[in-house]
Short mmCIF file of C-alpha atoms and ligand atoms in Angstrom, two decimals:
data_model
loop_
_atom_site.label_atom_id
_atom_site.label_comp_id
_atom_site.label_asym_id
_atom_site.label_seq_id
_atom_site.Cartn_x
_atom_site.Cartn_y
_atom_site.Cartn_z
CA MET F 196 -65.54 -155.09 -12.88
CA ALA F 197 -67.13 -155.30 -16.47
CA VAL F 198 -67.05 -151.46 -16.40
CA ILE F 199 -63.54 -151.39 -15.73
CA SER F 200 -63.54 -153.81 -19.26
CA ARG F 201 -65.67 -152.22 -20.91
CA GLY F 202 -63.18 -149.58 -20.62
CA PHE F 203 -60.18 -151.41 -21.12
CA ARG F 204 -61.93 -152.30 -25.11
CA SER F 205 -62.98 -148.91 -25.52
CA ARG F 206 -59.53 -147.54 -26.07
CA ARG F 207 -58.78 -149.67 -28.63
CA PRO F 208 -59.24 -148.00 -32.24
CA PRO F 209 -61.31 -149.50 -34.09
CA VAL F 210 -59.70 -151.13 -36.63
CA ASP F 211 -59.60 -150.15 -39.88
CA PRO F 212 -60.49 -153.31 -42.59
CA SER F 213 -58.21 -152.94 -45.15
CA ARG F 214 -55.51 -154.10 -43.52
CA VAL F 215 -56.99 -157.38 -42.93
CA PRO F 216 -56.18 -159.78 -45.59
CA PRO F 217 -59.10 -162.28 -47.33
CA GLY F 218 -60.04 -165.06 -44.51
CA GLN F 219 -57.68 -163.57 -42.13
CA TYR F 220 -58.53 -162.38 -38.18
CA VAL F 221 -57.21 -159.76 -35.94
CA THR F 222 -55.53 -160.45 -32.88
CA ASN F 223 -54.14 -157.97 -29.50
CA ASP F 224 -51.78 -161.73 -28.19
CA PHE F 225 -48.63 -162.78 -29.89
CA PRO F 226 -49.67 -166.66 -30.45
CA VAL F 227 -45.60 -167.96 -30.60
CA LEU F 228 -45.66 -170.55 -33.27
CA SER F 229 -42.26 -173.29 -33.41
CA ALA F 230 -42.00 -176.18 -35.01
CA GLY F 231 -39.54 -178.05 -32.41
CA PRO F 232 -37.80 -176.73 -29.28
CA THR F 233 -36.76 -173.03 -28.94
CA PRO F 234 -32.82 -173.05 -29.42
CA HIS F 235 -30.46 -171.45 -27.12
CA THR F 236 -27.33 -170.49 -28.74
CA PRO F 237 -24.92 -168.27 -26.09
CA LEU F 238 -24.03 -165.35 -27.99
CA ASP F 239 -20.58 -165.23 -27.90
CA LYS F 240 -20.53 -168.02 -30.11
CA TRP F 241 -24.06 -166.18 -31.91
CA THR F 242 -22.89 -165.67 -35.65
CA PHE F 243 -24.73 -164.09 -38.70
CA THR F 244 -23.95 -164.85 -42.47
CA ILE F 245 -24.80 -164.37 -45.28
CA ARG F 246 -23.06 -166.70 -47.95
CA GLY F 247 -23.98 -169.20 -50.73
CA THR F 248 -23.70 -167.50 -54.79
CA VAL F 249 -21.73 -164.59 -53.85
CA GLY F 250 -18.41 -162.75 -54.36
CA ALA F 251 -17.14 -163.88 -50.61
CA PRO F 252 -19.62 -165.14 -47.60
CA LYS F 253 -19.25 -162.80 -44.41
CA SER F 254 -20.32 -162.94 -41.16
CA TRP F 255 -20.94 -160.82 -37.85
CA THR F 256 -20.35 -161.51 -34.44
CA TRP F 257 -23.51 -160.80 -32.15
CA GLU F 258 -21.18 -157.27 -31.02
CA GLU F 259 -20.50 -157.16 -34.95
CA LEU F 260 -24.09 -156.78 -35.48
CA ALA F 261 -24.77 -154.57 -32.52
CA GLN F 262 -22.23 -151.84 -33.86
CA LEU F 263 -24.56 -151.47 -37.53
CA PRO F 264 -27.55 -148.99 -37.70
CA HIS F 265 -31.25 -150.16 -36.74
CA GLU F 266 -34.53 -149.37 -37.69
CA ASP F 267 -37.55 -149.01 -35.77
CA VAL F 268 -40.51 -150.99 -38.14
CA THR F 269 -43.84 -150.55 -37.03
CA VAL F 270 -45.49 -153.36 -38.79
CA ASP F 271 -48.47 -156.16 -39.22
CA ILE F 272 -48.12 -159.16 -39.43
CA HIS F 273 -49.94 -162.63 -40.97
CA CYS F 274 -49.91 -166.13 -40.09
CA VAL F 275 -51.66 -168.29 -42.76
CA THR F 276 -52.90 -169.75 -39.45
CA LYS F 277 -55.72 -166.82 -40.11
CA TRP F 278 -54.09 -164.23 -36.96
CA THR F 279 -53.38 -161.07 -37.90
CA LYS F 280 -51.67 -158.58 -35.38
CA LEU F 281 -50.86 -154.96 -35.82
CA ASP F 282 -48.81 -151.96 -35.17
CA THR F 283 -46.18 -154.59 -34.22
CA MET F 284 -43.53 -152.64 -33.35
CA TRP F 285 -39.72 -153.88 -33.91
CA SER F 286 -36.17 -153.23 -34.09
CA GLY F 287 -33.82 -154.57 -36.28
CA VAL F 288 -30.97 -154.18 -39.13
CA ALA F 289 -31.99 -154.11 -42.73
CA ILE F 290 -31.23 -157.16 -45.22
CA ASP F 291 -30.34 -153.78 -47.28
CA THR F 292 -27.37 -152.58 -44.49
CA LEU F 293 -26.27 -156.41 -44.41
CA LEU F 294 -26.03 -156.78 -48.25
CA SER F 295 -23.95 -153.10 -49.55
CA GLY F 296 -20.63 -154.19 -50.15
CA ILE F 297 -22.19 -158.32 -51.31
CA ASP F 298 -21.57 -158.81 -54.64
CA ILE F 299 -24.46 -160.66 -54.59
CA GLY F 300 -23.56 -162.21 -58.62
CA LYS F 301 -26.72 -163.99 -60.08
CA SER F 302 -28.20 -164.40 -56.56
CA ARG F 303 -31.95 -164.51 -56.82
CA TYR F 304 -33.78 -166.68 -54.02
CA VAL F 305 -32.94 -167.14 -50.56
CA THR F 306 -32.99 -169.83 -48.09
CA ALA F 307 -32.39 -168.46 -44.47
CA PHE F 308 -31.57 -170.89 -41.93
CA CYS F 309 -31.48 -171.08 -38.66
CA ASP F 310 -30.28 -172.59 -35.19
CA GLY F 311 -32.68 -175.49 -34.96
CA GLY F 312 -32.99 -176.82 -38.81
CA TYR F 313 -35.68 -174.42 -39.42
CA THR F 314 -35.47 -173.24 -43.19
CA THR F 315 -37.70 -170.43 -45.22
CA ASN F 316 -37.01 -169.31 -48.96
CA VAL F 317 -38.10 -166.00 -50.13
CA PRO F 318 -36.78 -164.25 -53.46
CA LEU F 319 -33.95 -162.13 -53.09
CA ALA F 320 -36.12 -159.26 -54.38
CA ASP F 321 -38.40 -159.00 -51.29
CA LEU F 322 -35.28 -158.79 -49.04
CA THR F 323 -34.34 -156.02 -50.43
CA ASN F 324 -36.06 -151.90 -50.43
CA GLY F 325 -37.38 -152.13 -47.25
CA GLN F 326 -39.22 -154.79 -46.98
CA ALA F 327 -37.03 -156.93 -44.63
CA TRP F 328 -35.25 -156.53 -42.01
CA ILE F 329 -32.76 -158.89 -38.94
CA ALA F 330 -35.19 -157.93 -35.87
CA VAL F 331 -33.06 -157.35 -33.09
CA GLY F 332 -35.77 -155.82 -30.48
CA TYR F 333 -39.83 -156.50 -29.84
CA ASP F 334 -41.90 -153.40 -28.10
CA GLY F 335 -38.75 -152.31 -26.80
CA ALA F 336 -37.22 -155.01 -24.93
CA PRO F 337 -34.46 -157.53 -26.47
CA LEU F 338 -36.73 -160.12 -28.67
CA HIS F 339 -37.84 -163.25 -26.38
CA PRO F 340 -36.32 -165.94 -27.17
CA GLU F 341 -40.10 -168.12 -27.98
CA HIS F 342 -40.60 -164.91 -30.92
CA GLY F 343 -36.73 -165.61 -32.31
CA GLY F 344 -34.60 -164.04 -29.44
CA PRO F 345 -31.88 -163.50 -30.00
CA ALA F 346 -32.29 -162.19 -33.97
CA ARG F 347 -35.10 -163.08 -36.48
CA LEU F 348 -35.86 -162.55 -40.49
CA LEU F 349 -38.91 -160.28 -40.17
CA VAL F 350 -40.46 -159.92 -43.89
CA PRO F 351 -44.02 -158.49 -42.93
CA HIS F 352 -45.55 -159.24 -46.29
CA LEU F 353 -45.12 -162.37 -47.24
CA TYR F 354 -47.18 -164.71 -44.27
CA PHE F 355 -45.07 -164.92 -40.64
CA TRP F 356 -43.42 -168.48 -41.37
CA LYS F 357 -41.51 -166.31 -43.73
CA SER F 358 -39.80 -164.88 -40.78
CA ALA F 359 -37.93 -167.23 -39.97
CA LYS F 360 -37.11 -167.26 -35.71
CA TRP F 361 -33.21 -168.20 -34.16
CA VAL F 362 -31.81 -166.74 -37.95
CA ARG F 363 -28.07 -167.20 -38.00
CA GLY F 364 -27.52 -166.73 -41.77
CA LEU F 365 -28.62 -166.25 -45.41
CA GLU F 366 -28.00 -168.03 -48.13
CA LEU F 367 -27.87 -167.03 -51.40
CA ARG F 368 -28.29 -168.66 -54.65
CA GLU F 369 -29.50 -168.58 -58.24
CA HIS F 370 -32.54 -171.26 -58.26
CA ASP F 371 -35.58 -170.99 -55.57
CA VAL F 372 -35.01 -174.30 -53.43
CA PRO F 373 -38.37 -174.53 -51.20
CA GLY F 374 -37.56 -174.28 -47.19
CA PHE F 375 -38.77 -176.76 -44.48
CA TRP F 376 -42.93 -175.69 -44.63
CA GLU F 377 -42.85 -175.20 -47.82
CA VAL F 378 -41.08 -178.30 -48.68
CA ASN F 379 -45.04 -179.79 -46.37
CA GLY F 380 -47.29 -178.12 -48.48
CA TYR F 381 -47.00 -174.08 -47.38
CA HIS F 382 -46.77 -172.30 -50.72
CA ASP F 383 -44.03 -171.59 -51.66
CA TYR F 384 -44.13 -167.36 -51.68
CA GLY F 385 -47.03 -166.60 -49.63
CA ASP F 386 -48.81 -163.55 -50.31
CA PRO F 387 -51.45 -162.84 -47.50
CA TRP F 388 -53.12 -160.48 -49.85
CA LYS F 389 -53.44 -162.97 -52.19
CA GLU F 390 -54.44 -166.40 -49.44
CA GLN F 391 -50.70 -168.05 -50.93
CA ARG F 392 -51.52 -170.68 -47.81
CA TYR F 393 -51.19 -173.57 -49.25
CA GLN F 394 -49.11 -174.64 -52.85
CA GLY F 395 -51.67 -174.42 -55.99
CA ASP F 396 -53.35 -171.40 -53.58
N1 MTE G 74 -36.66 -171.55 -36.91
C1 MTE G 74 -38.46 -171.18 -37.34
N2 MTE G 74 -38.83 -170.17 -37.36
C2 MTE G 74 -39.64 -170.04 -37.09
C3 MTE G 74 -40.91 -170.92 -37.24
C4 MTE G 74 -40.32 -172.12 -36.86
O1 MTE G 74 -40.39 -173.45 -36.51
N3 MTE G 74 -38.73 -171.90 -36.18
N4 MTE G 74 -42.25 -170.98 -37.42
C5 MTE G 74 -42.95 -169.90 -38.19
C6 MTE G 74 -44.06 -170.08 -37.99
S1 MTE G 74 -45.18 -170.78 -39.32
C7 MTE G 74 -44.37 -168.79 -37.63
S2 MTE G 74 -46.39 -169.00 -38.43
C8 MTE G 74 -43.88 -167.80 -37.09
C9 MTE G 74 -44.46 -167.48 -35.64
O2 MTE G 74 -43.83 -166.26 -35.15
P1 MTE G 74 -43.47 -166.45 -33.11
O3 MTE G 74 -44.28 -167.21 -32.60
O4 MTE G 74 -43.34 -165.63 -32.56
O5 MTE G 74 -44.98 -166.27 -33.43
O6 MTE G 74 -42.65 -167.66 -36.54
C10 MTE G 74 -42.57 -168.45 -37.55
N5 MTE G 74 -40.60 -168.42 -37.87
MO1 MO G 75 -47.40 -170.55 -39.00
#
C-alpha cells in the first residue's frame, strides 16, 4: 500500500511557487462553497441575460447559448478561504462573445446575478479581453450543479467568490454596487496577488 501511495504522489508535477498567490495553499480537491442550497432550474426554462445600462437588453436560451463558439480554458483558481487549484479545465463562452453586438454605453461595472439570489460585482474591464467566461463544462463533462451548473461565471484572475455559480445574467452599470459577499465584508475587487480578501485589505 505504501508503495502505491508513494507512486501516486510522485506522478504529480512539483508546484511552481510563482503560481501560488500569497497566503494560499495548493489542493487537488475541488471544495464546494455555497451560501445556500443548490438551485435546479430546468434547461428549457433557463436563459442568460445581459441588461442594465446597455442599448438594448439581450437574452439567450440554453440552446442559443450552446450554438455560440465555446473555448476550452485551463486556469488556476484561488478561493479566499486559502485554497488554490492549479490547471482547472473549463469549457465556456467568452464574455467577449456575449458582449459583441451589445451597445455598452457608459457601462463600467457589472453585477452578476444568479438563481438563488447570489450577486457579485466586477468591473466590466475585468470581464473582457479574454479574461472571463460563462462556463458550462468542467474537466470534460457538463458543469456539476454543486459547482454552479448549468452555467457559472469564471473570472479566474480574481478570488473565486467572483465566479458566480448558477449565473443567469450580467447587469451592466455606470457605478459600482457591491454584491452579496462584498456587502458582508469581502473586498470590493478581490485580487488574490494583492491579498484583497476583506474590506480594507
Ligand atoms: N451563486 C453562488 N455563486 C457562488 C457562491 C455562492 O454561494 N452562490 N459562492 C462563491 C464562493 S465564496 C466560492 S469560493 C466559489 C466556490 O465555488 P465551488 O463551490 O465550485 O468551489 O463560488 C462562488 N460563487
Ligand atoms: Mo469563497
